[in-house]
Short mmCIF file of C-alpha atoms (C1' of nucleotides) in Angstrom, two decimals:
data_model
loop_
_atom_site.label_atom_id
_atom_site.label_comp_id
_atom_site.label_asym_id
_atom_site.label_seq_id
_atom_site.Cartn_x
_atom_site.Cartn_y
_atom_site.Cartn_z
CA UNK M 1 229.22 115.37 -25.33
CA UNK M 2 229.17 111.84 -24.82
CA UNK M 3 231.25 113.30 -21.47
CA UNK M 4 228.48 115.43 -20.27
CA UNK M 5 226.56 112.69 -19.45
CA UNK M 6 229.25 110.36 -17.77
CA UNK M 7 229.45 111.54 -13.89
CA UNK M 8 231.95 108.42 -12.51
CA UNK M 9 231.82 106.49 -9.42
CA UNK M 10 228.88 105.61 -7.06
CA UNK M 11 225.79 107.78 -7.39
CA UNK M 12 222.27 107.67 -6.13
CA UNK M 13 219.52 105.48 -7.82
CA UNK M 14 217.35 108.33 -8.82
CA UNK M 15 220.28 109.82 -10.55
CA UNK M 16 221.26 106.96 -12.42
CA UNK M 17 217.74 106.57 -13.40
CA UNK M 18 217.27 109.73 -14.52
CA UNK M 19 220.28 110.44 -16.47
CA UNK M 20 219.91 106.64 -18.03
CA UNK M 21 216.67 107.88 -19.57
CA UNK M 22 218.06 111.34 -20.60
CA UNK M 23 220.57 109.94 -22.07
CA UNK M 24 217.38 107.88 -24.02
CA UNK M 25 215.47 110.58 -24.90
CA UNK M 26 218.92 112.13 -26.70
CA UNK M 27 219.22 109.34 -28.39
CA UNK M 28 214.90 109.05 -29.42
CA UNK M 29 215.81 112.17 -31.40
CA UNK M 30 218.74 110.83 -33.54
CA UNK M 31 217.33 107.45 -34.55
CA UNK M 32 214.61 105.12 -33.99
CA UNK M 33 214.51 103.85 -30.44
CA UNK M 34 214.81 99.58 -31.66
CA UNK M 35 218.05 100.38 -32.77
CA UNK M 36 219.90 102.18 -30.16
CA UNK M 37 221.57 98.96 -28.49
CA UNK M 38 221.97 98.68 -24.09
CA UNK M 39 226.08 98.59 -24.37
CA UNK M 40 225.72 102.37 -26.58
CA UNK M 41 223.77 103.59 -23.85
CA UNK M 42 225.72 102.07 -21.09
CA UNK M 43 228.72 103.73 -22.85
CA UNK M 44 227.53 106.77 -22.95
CA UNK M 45 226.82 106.80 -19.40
CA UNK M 46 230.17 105.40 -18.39
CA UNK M 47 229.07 102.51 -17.07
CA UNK M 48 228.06 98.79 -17.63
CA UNK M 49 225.89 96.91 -19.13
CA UNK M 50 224.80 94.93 -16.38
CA UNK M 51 224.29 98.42 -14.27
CA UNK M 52 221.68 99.18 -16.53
CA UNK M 53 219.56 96.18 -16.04
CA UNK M 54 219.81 96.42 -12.15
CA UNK M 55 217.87 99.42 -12.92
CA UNK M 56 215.47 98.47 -15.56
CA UNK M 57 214.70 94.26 -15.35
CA UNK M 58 214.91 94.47 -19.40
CA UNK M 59 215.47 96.69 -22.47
CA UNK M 60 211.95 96.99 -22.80
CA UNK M 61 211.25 98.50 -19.79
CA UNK M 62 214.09 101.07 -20.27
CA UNK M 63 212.37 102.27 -23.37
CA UNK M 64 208.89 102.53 -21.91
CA UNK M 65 210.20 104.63 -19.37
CA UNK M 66 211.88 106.32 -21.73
CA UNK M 67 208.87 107.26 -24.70
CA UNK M 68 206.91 107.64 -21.49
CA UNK M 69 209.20 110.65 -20.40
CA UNK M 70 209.32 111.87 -24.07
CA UNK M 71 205.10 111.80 -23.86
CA UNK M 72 205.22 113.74 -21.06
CA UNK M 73 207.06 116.43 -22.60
CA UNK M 74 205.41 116.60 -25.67
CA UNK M 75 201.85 117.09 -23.59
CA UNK M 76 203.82 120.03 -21.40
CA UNK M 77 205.00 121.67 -24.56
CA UNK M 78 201.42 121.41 -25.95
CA UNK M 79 199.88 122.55 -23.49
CA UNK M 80 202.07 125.56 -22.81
CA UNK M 81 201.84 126.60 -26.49
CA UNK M 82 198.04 126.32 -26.56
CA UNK M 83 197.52 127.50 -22.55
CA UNK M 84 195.57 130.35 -22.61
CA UNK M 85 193.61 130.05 -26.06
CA UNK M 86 190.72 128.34 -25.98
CA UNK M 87 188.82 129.37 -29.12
CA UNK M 88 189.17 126.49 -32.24
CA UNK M 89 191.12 128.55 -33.99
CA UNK M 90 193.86 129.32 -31.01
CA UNK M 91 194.11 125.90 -30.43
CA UNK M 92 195.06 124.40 -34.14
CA UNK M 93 197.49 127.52 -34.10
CA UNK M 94 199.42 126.44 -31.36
CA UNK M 95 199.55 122.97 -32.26
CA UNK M 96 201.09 124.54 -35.50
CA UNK M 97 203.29 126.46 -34.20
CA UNK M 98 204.61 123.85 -31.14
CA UNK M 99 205.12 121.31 -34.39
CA UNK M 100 206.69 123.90 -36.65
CA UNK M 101 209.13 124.14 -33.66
CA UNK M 102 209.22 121.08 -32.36
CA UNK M 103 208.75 118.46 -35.18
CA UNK M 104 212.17 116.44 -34.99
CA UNK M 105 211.36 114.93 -31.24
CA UNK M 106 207.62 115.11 -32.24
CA UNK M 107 208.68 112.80 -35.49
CA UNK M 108 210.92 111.03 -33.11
CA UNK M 109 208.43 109.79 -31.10
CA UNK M 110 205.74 108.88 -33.56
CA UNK M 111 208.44 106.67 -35.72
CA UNK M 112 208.77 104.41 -32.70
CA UNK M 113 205.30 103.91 -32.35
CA UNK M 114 204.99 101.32 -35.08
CA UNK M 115 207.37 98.89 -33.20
CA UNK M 116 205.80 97.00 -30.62
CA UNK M 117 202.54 96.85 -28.54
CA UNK M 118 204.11 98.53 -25.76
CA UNK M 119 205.03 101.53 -27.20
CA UNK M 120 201.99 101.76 -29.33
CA UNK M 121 200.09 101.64 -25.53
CA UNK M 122 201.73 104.52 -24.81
CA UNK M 123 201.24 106.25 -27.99
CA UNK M 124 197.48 105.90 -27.66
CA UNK M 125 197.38 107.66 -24.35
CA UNK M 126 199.21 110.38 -25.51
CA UNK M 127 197.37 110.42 -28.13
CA UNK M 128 193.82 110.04 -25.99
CA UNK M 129 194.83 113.05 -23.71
CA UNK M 130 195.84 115.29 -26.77
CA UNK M 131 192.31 114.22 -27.69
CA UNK M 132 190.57 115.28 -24.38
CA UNK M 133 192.96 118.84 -24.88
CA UNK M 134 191.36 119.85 -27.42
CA UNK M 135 188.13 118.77 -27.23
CA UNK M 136 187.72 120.71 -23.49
CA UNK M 137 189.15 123.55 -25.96
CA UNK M 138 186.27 122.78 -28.21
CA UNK M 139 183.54 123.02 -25.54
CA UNK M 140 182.49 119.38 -26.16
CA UNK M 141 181.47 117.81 -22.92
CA UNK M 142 180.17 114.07 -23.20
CA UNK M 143 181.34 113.76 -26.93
CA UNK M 144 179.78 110.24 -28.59
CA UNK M 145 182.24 107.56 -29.21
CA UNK M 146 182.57 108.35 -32.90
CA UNK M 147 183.23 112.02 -32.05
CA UNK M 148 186.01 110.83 -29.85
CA UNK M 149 187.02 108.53 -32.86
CA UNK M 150 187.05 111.56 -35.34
CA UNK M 151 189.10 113.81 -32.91
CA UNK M 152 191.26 111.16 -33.03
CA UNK M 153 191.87 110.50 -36.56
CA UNK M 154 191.66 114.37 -37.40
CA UNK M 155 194.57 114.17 -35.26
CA UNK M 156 196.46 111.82 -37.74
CA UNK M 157 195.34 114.40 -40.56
CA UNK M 158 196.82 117.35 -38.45
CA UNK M 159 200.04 115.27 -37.64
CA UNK M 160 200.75 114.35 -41.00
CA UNK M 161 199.78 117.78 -42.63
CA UNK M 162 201.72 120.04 -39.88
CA UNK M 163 204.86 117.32 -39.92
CA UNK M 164 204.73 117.83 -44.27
CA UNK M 165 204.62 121.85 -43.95
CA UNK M 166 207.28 121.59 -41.31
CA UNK M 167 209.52 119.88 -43.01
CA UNK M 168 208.47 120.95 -47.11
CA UNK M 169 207.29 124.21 -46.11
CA UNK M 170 204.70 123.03 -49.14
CA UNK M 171 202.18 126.07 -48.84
CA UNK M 172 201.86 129.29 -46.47
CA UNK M 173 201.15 128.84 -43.24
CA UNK M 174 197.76 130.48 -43.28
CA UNK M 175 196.21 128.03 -45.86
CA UNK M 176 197.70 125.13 -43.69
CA UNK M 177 195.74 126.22 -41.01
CA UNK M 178 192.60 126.81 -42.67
CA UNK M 179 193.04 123.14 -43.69
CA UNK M 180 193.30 122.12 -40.67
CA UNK M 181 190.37 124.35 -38.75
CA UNK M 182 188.14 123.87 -41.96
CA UNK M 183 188.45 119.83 -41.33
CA UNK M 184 188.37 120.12 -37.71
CA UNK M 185 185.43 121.62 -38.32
CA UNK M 186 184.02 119.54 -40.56
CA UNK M 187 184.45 116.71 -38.35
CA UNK M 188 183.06 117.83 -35.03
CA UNK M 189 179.56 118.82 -34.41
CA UNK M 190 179.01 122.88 -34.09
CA UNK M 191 179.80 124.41 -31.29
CA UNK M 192 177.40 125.72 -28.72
CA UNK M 193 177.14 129.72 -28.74
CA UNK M 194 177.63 132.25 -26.46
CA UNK M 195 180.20 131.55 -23.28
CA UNK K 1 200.07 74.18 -41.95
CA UNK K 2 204.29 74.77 -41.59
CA UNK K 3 203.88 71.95 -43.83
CA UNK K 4 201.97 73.47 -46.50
CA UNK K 5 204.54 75.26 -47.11
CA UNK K 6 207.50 72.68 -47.27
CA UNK K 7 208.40 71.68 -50.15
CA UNK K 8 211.14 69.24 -49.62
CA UNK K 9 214.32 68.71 -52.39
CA UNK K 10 216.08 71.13 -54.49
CA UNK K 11 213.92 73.71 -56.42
CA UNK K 12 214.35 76.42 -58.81
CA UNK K 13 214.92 79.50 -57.77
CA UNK K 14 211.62 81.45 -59.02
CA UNK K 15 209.91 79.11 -56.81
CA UNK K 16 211.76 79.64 -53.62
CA UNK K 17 211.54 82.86 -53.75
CA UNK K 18 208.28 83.27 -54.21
CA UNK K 19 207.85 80.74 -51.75
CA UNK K 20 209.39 82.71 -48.88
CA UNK K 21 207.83 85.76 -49.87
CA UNK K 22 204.29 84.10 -49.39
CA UNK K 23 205.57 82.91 -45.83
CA UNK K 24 206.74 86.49 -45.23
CA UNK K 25 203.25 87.36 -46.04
CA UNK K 26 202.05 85.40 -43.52
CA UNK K 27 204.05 86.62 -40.95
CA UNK K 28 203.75 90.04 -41.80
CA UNK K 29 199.82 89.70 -40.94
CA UNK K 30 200.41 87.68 -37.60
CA UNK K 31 202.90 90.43 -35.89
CA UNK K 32 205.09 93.13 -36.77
CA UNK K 33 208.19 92.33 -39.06
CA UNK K 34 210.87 93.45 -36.86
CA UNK K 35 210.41 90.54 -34.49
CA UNK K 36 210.12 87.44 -37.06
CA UNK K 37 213.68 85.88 -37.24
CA UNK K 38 214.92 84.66 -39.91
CA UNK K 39 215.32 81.43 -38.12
CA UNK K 40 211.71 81.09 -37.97
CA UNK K 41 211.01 82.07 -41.73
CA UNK K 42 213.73 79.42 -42.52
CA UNK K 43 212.07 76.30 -40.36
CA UNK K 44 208.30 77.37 -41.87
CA UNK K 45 210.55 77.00 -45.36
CA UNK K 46 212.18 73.71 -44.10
CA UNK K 47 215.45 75.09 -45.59
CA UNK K 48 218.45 76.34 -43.65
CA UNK K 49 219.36 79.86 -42.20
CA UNK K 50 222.50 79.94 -45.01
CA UNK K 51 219.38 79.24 -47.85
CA UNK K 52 217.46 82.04 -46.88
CA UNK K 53 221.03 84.69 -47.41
CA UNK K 54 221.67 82.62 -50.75
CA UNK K 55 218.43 84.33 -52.18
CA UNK K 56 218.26 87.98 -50.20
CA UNK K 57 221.40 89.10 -49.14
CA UNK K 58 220.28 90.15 -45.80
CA UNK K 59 217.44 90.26 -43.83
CA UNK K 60 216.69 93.75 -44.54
CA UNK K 61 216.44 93.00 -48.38
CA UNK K 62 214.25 90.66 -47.72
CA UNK K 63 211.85 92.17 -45.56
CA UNK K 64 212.04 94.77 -48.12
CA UNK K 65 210.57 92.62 -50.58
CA UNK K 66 207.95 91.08 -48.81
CA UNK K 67 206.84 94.69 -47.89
CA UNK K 68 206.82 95.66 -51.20
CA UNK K 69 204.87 92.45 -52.10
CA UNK K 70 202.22 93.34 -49.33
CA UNK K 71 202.12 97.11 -50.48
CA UNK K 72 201.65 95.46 -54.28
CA UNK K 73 198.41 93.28 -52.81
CA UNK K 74 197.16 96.46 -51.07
CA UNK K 75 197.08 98.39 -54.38
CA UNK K 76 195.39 95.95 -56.52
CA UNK K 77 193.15 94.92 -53.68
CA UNK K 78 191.82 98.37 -53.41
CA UNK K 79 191.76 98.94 -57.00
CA UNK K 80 189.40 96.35 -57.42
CA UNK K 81 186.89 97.66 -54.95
CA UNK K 82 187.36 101.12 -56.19
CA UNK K 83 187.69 100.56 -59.65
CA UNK K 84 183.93 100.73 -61.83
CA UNK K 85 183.22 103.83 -58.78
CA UNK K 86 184.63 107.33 -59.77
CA UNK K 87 181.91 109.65 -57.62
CA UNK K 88 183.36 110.90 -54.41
CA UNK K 89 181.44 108.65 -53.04
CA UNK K 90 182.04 105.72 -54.64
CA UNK K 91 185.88 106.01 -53.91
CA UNK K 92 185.28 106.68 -50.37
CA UNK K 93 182.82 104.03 -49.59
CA UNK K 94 184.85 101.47 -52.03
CA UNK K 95 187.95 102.62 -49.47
CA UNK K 96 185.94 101.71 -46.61
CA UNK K 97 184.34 98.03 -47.37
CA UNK K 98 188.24 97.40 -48.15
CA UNK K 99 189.54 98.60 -45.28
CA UNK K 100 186.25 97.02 -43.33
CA UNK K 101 186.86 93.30 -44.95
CA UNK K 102 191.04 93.69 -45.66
CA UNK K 103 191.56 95.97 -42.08
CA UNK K 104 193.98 93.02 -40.39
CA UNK K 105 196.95 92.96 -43.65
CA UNK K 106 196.40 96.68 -43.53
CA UNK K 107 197.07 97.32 -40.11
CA UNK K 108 200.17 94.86 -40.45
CA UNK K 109 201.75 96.44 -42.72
CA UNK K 110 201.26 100.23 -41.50
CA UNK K 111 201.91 99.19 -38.43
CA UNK K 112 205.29 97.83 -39.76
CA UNK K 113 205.84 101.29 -41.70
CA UNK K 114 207.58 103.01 -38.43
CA UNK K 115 210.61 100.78 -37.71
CA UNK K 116 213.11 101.74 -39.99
CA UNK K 117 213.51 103.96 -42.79
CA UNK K 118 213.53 101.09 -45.73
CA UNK K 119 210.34 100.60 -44.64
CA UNK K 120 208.98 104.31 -44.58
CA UNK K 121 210.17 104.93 -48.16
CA UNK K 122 207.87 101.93 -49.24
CA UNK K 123 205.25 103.10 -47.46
CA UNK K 124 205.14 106.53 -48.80
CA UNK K 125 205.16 105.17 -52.62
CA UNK K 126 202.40 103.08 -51.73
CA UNK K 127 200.46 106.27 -50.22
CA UNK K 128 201.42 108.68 -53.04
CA UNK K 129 200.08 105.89 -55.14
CA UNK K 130 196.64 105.90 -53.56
CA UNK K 131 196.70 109.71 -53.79
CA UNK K 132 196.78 109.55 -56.90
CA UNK K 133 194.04 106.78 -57.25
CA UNK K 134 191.58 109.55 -55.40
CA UNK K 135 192.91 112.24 -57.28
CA UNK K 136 192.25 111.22 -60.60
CA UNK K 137 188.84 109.74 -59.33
CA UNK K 138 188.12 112.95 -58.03
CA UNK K 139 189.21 114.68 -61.23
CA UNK K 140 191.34 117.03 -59.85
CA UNK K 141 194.38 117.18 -62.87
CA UNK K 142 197.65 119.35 -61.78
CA UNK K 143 196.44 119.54 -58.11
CA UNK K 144 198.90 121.91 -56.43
CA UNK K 145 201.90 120.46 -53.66
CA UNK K 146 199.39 121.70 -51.03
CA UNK K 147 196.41 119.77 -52.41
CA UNK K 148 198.22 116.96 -52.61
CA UNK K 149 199.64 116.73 -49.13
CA UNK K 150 195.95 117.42 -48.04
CA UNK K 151 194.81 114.55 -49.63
CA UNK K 152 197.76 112.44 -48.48
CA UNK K 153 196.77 113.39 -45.05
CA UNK K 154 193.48 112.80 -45.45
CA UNK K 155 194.61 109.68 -46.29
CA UNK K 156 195.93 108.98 -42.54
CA UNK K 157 192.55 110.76 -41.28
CA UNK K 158 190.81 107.94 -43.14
CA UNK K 159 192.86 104.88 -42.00
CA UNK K 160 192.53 105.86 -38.46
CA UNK K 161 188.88 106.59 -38.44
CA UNK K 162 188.17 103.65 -41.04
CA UNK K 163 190.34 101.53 -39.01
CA UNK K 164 188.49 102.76 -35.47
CA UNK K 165 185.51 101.81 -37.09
CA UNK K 166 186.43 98.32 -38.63
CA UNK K 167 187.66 97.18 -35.24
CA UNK K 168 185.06 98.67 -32.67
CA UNK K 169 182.40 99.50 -35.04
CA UNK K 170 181.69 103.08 -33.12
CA UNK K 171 178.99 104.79 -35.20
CA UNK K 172 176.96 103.56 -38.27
CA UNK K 173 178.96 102.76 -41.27
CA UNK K 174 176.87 105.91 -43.12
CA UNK K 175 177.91 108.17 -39.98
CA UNK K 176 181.16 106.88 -40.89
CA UNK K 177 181.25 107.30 -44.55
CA UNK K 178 179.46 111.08 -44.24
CA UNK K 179 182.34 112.13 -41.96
CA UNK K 180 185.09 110.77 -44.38
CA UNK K 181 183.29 112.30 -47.34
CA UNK K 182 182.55 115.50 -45.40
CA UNK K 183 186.76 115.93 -44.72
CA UNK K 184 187.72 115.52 -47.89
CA UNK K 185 185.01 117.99 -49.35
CA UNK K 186 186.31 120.09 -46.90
CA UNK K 187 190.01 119.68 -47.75
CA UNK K 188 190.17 119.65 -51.58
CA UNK K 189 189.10 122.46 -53.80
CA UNK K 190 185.31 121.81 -55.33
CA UNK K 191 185.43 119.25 -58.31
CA UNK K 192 184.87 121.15 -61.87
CA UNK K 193 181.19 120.70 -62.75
CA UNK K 194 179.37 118.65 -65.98
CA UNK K 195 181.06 115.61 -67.38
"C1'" DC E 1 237.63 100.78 12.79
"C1'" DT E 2 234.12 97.18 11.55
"C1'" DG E 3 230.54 95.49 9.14
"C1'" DC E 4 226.45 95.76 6.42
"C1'" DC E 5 224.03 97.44 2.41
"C1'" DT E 6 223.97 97.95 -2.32
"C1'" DA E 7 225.84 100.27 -6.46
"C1'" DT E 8 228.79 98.38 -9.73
"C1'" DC E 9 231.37 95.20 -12.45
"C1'" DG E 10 233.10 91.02 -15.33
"C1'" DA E 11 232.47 86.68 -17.07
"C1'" DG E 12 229.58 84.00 -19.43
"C1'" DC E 13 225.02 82.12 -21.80
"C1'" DA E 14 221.52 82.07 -25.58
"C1'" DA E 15 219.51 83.97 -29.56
"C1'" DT E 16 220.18 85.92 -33.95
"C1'" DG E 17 222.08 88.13 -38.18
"C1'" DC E 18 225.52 86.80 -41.30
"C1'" DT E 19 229.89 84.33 -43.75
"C1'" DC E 20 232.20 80.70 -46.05
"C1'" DA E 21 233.91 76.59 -47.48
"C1'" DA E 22 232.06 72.07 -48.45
"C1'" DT E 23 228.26 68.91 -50.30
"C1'" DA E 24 224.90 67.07 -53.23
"C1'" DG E 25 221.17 67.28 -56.87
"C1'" DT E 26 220.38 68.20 -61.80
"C1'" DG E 27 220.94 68.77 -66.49
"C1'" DC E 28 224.08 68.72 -70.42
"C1'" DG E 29 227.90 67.10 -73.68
"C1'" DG E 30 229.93 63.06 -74.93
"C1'" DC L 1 224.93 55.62 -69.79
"C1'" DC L 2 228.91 58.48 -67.80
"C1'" DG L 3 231.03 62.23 -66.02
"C1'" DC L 4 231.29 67.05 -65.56
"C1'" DA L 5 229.97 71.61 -64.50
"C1'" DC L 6 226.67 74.43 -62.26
"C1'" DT L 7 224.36 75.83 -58.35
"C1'" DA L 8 220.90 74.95 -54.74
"C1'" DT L 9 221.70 73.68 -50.23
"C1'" DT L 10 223.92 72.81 -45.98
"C1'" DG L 11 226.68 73.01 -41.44
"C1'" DA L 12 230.00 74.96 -38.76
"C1'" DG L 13 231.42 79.04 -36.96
"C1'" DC L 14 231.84 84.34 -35.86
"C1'" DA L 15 230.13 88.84 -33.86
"C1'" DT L 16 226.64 91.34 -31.73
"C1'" DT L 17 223.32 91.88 -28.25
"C1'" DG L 18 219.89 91.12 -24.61
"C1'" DC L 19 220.26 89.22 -20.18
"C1'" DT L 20 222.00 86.45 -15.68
"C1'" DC L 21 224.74 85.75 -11.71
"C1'" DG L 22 228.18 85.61 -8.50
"C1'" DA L 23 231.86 88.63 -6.98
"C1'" DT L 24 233.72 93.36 -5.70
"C1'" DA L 25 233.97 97.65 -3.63
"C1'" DG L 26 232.42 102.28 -1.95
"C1'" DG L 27 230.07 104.56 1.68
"C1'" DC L 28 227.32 105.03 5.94
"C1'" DA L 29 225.80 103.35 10.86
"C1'" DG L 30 227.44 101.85 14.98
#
DNA sequence: CTGCCTATCGAGCAATGCTCAATAGTGCGG
DNA sequence: CCGCACTATTGAGCATTGCTCGATAGGCAG
């Protein structure tokens, strides 16, 4: 495994790169991202420390690139699980569903958000376009500031409630969602009728 | 103001604990744990590294502590604004003058909650604890699993809007307050009627 | 084949968590 | 008042880890 990932001798820049930050986003999903260390990556990549930092100037800037990557495939998956719905209740389902599936990276990626400003930046635009996602799903052009704001913290609510059902299974699945649509619901001004 | 909290000489131990606790506590409010040395709690202290591992054997006990010390403050504090209030309403606004007056310790710690998982399993008693603060004000007895990981994400719904709010003041505080109250309505069963 | 470009390495530095044996206040029995 | 035990406190030192820098070596242009 940790052999999959080592290719030796002289490679390109834009492979080294990219398998430097697969190799992070493997290791996002096992443990929080402040305590994976340069020299276990470099290991598992078969090559040196110092290799590492002609490609990223500093640890930081690996990991940025790397919970960047990870944001951009947790927006993909999103979006290809909630695609072609675009009632309120489509939507919520397949953010269910893609977290039922998906909710070890999902976790992964929220538990390094705490850490440091950086990755909280980055957090907050993933968050802001899952935000815009679903309210173009809602039909709410030119939302106020505070509707933006309660998007935005119903998305906490969803996060936390899908994440508990996910892992606790703690109720069916149809009264989750009826949680979740009834407080969307609550929270955002009706929608306009007919199409 | 490192020298307010020097207290040169030998000292008992209550005291020095207690001590670097409090200077913990300041920390914790200034920037996220993770990246406070012990080197720099130690020099605030004016004792040596070697003191500091006399009293918590490492530095993850005694982050643990202080975290549980700032969780401790977060309880009562809320407590107190909450307390004499047991309407809906009363809890909810109570919850939001604390957050609005108390929102820079409480973003410290939460914001501390995702580095490791020490910290996570103090951060969840101190949530379940607050559950059960609203539950009991809202007189829900024997609420089912589901209800209570409702109101536990309700809870995160809450911080992030309150928090939104207490730092960019988007919307009125009663546009605020009527779109907390309405999500919880909206989430928990109806409250029995009469007295 | 020669020489340049640069991917790659190894040695070494500084900060930091942590250990351990030694030191120095403090209070108690005489 | 003296000395002794107890322990708060220290300083030196070790291992890990993020990071630097000069040296090496593999491959492509000519």
């Amino acid at each position: 495994m940790a052999e999959s990932q080592t290719r030796r001798g002289r490679q390109s820049p834009e492979q080294r790169r990219s398998q430097l930050i697969g190799i992070g986003l493997d290791m996002l999903t096992r443990r929080p991202l402040h305590q994976v260390t340069i020299d276990e990556v470099a290991a598992k990549a078969g090559i040196s420390r110092s290799l590492l930092f002609h490609y990223f100037p500093t640890k930081r800037d690996y990991y940025a690139e790397v919970v960047r990557a990870a944001s951009r495939r947790l927006l993909r998956a999103t979006r290809a699980e909630t695609g072609e719905q675009n009632t309120v209740e489509g939507v919520v389902a397949g953010y269910l569903s893609f977290i039922e599936r998906r909710h070890e990276p999902y976790i992964a990626l929220f538990r390094s958000a705490g850490t440091d400003d950086w990755v909280r930046e980055i957090f907050v635009e993933t968050r802001a376009a899952l935000v815009d996602e679903l309210l173009t799903a809602l039909r709410l052009v030119e939302p106020t500031e505070l509707v933006r704001a309660a998007v935005g913290a119903w998305l906490s609510f969803a996060e936390e409630l899908s994440l508990e059902w996910a892992q606790h299974r703690v109720g069916t699945r149809e009264e989750v969602l009826a949680l979740l649509i009834g407080a969307l619901r609550s929270v955002v001004p009706a929608e306009p009728h007919g199409s």
